[in-house]
XYZ file of C-alpha atoms in Angstrom:
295
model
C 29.928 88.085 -31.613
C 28.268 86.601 -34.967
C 30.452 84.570 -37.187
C 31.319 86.892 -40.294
C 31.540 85.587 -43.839
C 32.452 87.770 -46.817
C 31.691 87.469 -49.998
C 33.275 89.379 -52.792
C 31.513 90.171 -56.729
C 31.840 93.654 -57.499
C 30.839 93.439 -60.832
C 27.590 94.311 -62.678
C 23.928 93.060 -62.940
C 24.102 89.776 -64.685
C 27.141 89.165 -62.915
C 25.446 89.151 -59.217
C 22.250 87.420 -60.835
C 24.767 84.725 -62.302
C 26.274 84.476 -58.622
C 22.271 83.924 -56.846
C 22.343 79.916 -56.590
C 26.549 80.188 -55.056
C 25.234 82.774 -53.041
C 21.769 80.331 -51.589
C 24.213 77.810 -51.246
C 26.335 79.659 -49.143
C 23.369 80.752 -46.613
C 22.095 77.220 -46.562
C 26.066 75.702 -45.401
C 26.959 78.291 -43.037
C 23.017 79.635 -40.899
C 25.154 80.665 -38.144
C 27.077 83.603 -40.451
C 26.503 86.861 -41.013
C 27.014 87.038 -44.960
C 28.083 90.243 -46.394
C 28.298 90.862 -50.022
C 30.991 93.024 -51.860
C 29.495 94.343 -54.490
C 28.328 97.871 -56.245
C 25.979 100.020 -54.368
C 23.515 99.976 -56.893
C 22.887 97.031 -57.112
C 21.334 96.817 -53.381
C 17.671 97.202 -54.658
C 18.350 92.959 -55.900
C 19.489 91.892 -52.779
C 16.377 91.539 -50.235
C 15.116 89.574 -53.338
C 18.198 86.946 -53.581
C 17.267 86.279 -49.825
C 20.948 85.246 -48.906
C 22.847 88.190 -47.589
C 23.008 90.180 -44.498
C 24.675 93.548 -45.486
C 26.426 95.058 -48.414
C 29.600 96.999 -48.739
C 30.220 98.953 -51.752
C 32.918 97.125 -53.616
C 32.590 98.392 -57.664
C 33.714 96.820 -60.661
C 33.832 95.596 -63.382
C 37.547 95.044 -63.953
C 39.932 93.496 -61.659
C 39.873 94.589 -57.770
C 42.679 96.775 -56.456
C 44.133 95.161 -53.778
C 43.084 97.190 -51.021
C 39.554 97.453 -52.175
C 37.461 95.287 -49.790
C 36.714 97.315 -46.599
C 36.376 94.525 -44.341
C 38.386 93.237 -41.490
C 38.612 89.323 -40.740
C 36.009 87.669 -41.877
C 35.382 84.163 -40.373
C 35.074 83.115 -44.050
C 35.780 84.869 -47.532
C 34.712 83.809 -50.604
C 35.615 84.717 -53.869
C 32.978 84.890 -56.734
C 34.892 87.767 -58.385
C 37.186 86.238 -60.558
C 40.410 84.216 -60.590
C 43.047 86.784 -59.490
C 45.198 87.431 -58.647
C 44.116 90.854 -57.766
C 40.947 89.259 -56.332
C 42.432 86.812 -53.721
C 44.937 89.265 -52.880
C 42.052 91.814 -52.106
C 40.423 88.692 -50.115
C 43.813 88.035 -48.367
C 44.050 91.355 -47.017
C 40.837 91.089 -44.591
C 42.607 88.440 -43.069
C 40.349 85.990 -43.558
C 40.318 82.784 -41.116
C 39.505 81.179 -44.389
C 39.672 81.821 -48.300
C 37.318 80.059 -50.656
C 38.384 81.117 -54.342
C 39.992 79.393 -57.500
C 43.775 79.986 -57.670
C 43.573 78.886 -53.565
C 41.620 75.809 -54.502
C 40.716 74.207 -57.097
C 41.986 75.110 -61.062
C 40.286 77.491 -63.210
C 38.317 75.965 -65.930
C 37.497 77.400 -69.070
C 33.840 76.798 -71.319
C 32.067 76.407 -67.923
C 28.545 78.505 -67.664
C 29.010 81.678 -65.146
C 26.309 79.932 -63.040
C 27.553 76.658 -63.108
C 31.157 77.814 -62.112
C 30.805 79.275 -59.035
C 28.570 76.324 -58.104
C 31.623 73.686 -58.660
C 33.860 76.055 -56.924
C 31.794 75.675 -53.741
C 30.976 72.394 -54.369
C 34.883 71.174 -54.475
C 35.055 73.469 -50.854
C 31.851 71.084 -49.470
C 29.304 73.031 -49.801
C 25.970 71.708 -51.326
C 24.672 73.775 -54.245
C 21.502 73.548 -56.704
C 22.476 75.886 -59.880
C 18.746 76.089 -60.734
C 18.405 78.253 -57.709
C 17.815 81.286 -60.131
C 14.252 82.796 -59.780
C 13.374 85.754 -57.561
C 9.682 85.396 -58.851
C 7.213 84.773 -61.509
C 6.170 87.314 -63.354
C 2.393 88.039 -63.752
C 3.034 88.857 -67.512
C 0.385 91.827 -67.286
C 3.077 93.932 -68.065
C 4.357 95.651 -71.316
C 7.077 93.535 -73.526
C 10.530 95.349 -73.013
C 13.139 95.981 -75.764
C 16.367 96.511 -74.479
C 18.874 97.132 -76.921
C 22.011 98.588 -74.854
C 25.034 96.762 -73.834
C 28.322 97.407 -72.399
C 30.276 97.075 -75.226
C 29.107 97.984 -78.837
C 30.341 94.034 -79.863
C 27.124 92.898 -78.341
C 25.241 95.747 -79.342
C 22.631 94.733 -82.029
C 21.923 97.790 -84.050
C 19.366 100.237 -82.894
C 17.682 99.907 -86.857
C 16.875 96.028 -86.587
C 15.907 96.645 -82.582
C 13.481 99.369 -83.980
C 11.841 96.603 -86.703
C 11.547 94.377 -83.781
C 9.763 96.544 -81.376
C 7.159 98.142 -84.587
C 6.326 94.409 -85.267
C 5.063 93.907 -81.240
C 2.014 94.907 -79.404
C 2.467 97.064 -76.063
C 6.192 97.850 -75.846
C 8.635 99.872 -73.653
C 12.314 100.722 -74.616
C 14.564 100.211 -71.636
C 18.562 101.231 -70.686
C 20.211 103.177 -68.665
C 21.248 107.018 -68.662
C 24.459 106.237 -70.706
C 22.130 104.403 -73.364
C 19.488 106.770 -73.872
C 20.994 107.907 -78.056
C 20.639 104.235 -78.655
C 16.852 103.635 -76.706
C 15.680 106.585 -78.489
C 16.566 105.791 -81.817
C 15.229 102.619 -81.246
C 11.771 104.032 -80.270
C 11.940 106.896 -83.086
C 12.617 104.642 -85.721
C 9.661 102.044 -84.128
C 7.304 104.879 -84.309
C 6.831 104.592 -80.371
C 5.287 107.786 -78.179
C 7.688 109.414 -75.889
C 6.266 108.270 -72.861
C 7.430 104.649 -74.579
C 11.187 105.307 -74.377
C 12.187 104.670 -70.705
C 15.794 104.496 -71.316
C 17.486 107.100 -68.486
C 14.019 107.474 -66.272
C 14.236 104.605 -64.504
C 16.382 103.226 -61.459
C 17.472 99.647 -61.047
C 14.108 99.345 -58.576
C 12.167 100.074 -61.295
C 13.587 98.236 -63.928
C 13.214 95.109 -61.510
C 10.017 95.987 -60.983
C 9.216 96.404 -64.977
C 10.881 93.268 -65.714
C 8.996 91.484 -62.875
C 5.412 92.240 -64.941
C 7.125 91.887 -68.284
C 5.152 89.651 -70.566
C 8.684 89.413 -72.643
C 12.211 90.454 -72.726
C 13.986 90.965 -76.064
C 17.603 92.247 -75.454
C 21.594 91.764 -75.833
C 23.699 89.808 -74.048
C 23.362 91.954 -70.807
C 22.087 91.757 -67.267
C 18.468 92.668 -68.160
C 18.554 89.051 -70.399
C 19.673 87.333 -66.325
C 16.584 89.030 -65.035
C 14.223 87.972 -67.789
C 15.510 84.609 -66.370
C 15.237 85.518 -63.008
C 11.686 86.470 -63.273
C 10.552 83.555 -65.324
C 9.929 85.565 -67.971
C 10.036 85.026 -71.314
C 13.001 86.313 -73.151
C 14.588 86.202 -76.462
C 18.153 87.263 -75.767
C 21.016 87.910 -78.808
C 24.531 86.738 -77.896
C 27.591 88.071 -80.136
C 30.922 87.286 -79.334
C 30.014 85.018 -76.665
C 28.682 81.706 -76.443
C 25.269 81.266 -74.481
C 26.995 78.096 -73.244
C 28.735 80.319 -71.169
C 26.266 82.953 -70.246
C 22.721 82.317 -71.289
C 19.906 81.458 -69.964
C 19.222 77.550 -68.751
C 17.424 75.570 -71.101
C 13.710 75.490 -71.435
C 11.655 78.121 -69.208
C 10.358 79.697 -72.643
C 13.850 81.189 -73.530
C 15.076 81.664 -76.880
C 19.328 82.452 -77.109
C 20.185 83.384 -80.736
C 23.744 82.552 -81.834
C 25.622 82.313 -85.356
C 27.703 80.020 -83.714
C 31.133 82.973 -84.168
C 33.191 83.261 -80.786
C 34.951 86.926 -80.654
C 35.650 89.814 -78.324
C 32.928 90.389 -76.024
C 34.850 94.366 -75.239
C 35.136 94.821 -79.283
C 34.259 98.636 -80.006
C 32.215 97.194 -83.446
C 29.274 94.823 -83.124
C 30.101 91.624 -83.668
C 30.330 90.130 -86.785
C 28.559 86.965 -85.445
C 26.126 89.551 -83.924
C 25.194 90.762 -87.264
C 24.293 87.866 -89.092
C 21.186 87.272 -86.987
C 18.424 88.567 -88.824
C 15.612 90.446 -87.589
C 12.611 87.913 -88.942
C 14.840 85.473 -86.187
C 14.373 87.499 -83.615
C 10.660 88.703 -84.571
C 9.497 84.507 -84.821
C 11.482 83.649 -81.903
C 9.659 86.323 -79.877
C 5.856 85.739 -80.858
C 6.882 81.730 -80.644
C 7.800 82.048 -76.906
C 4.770 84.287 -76.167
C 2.209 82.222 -78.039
């Protein structure tokens, strides 16, 4: 019988994308395990490309984990890249885990620590080896249209549509992007840019397809969302917009021809208003930021 390790993040996009280098790391420590990852359905199109898990079961977030939420019965090993509980481990503890790898079980939870680099140290104070640069799942060709994303999932990091629109008039060969609950907001973008129809892609595509835009994308202008983790994912290069949060904490690594535009304002990243931070950063910022990283 194969040795069974668990690992639970049933949250979104960026969140799993965050979680790649953890997730390498865990592959590389234990070859003998088959690693199964707890996460949403949809995101299963991303996971033949992260390389490091065996099988999937549909675990969806965001939001804490009810405890009974983790169909899965003793795991050799579970691992907790979800959060810091206690609805987490307790989910965890009820698989019956031989043994439990999470914060709140070992070491403390830290706050100001990057998303990537966090789940890395976790590991790392467990034994386990880890390389938090372990981000790519390719290189994109850049033959591809520029994409202007300007949903997010929480109108505090929601740049308005208007400035998104000036953005996307001022570049050559450009696709609005977001999913079927941000189609008012892609549209208006692409109206107001002046854009044909067959430009607004916002609700016609599945997550396969947006990896598969991204992956040819010859830049990425968006929020602070997942589609900004797989601009970084891809190599490609991306000026991303954070709000209420810092891109200390969730941006992309240094270098790599990314641009993260702050004013430097902390707030709440679930606010129902964009964030006043948010608002301050102009669109001639975002417009010389983008032809500076594609030059």
């Amino acid at each position: 019988m194969a040795l069974e390790l668990l690992v639970l993040r049933g949250l979104g996009l960026g969140d799993l994308l965050t979680a790649v280098p953890a997730l390498r790391s865990l592959r590389q420590a234990f070859p003998a395990h088959r690693i199964t990852l707890a996460a949403p359905r949809y995101l299963e199109a991303l996971l033949p490309l992260i390389g490091a898990v065996d099988d999937q079961v549909d675990v969806s977030g965001p939001g804490p984990i009810p405890m009974d939420a983790v169909p899965f019965e003793r795991p050799d090993i579970a691992v907790n890249l979800h959060g810091r509980g206690p609805q987490s481990i307790e989910a965890l503890r009820r698989t019956e885990p031989g043994r439990l790898i999470s914060f709140g079980t070992g070491p403390p939870w830290q706050d100001g620590v990057h998303e990537v680099r966090r789940w890395c140290d976790l590991l790392e104070w467990h034994g386990v080896p880890t390389d938090p640069g372990d981000l790519t799942l390719g290189i994109s060709d850049r033959t591809g249209p520029a994409i202007v994303h300007p949903g997010a999932a929480f109108p505090a990091r929601r740049w308005p549509p208007e400035r998104f629109a000036e953005v996307a008039a001022a570049l050559d060969d450009v696709i609005v992007t977001g999913n079927a609950e941000e189609v008012p907001i892609a549209a208006r973008v692409a109206e107001l840019a002046g854009l044909p129809p067959e430009r607004m892609l916002a609700g016609r595509t599945c997550l396969a397809d947006l990896i598969d835009l991204v992956s040819r994308a010859k830049l990425v202008v968006c929020g602070d969302t997942g589609v900004a983790h797989l601009a970084t994912a891809f190599c490609v290069p991306s000026v991303v917009l954070f709000g209420p949060v810092s891109p200390r904490l969730w941006g992309p690594p240094p270098g790599w021809r990314h641009v993260a535009l702050w004013a430097g304002q902390n707030g709440d990243p679930h606010g129902q208003r964009p964030d006043p931070g948010l608002l301050k950063i102009e669109v001639s910022e975002v417009v010389d930021a983008a032809m500076e990283v594609i030059s």
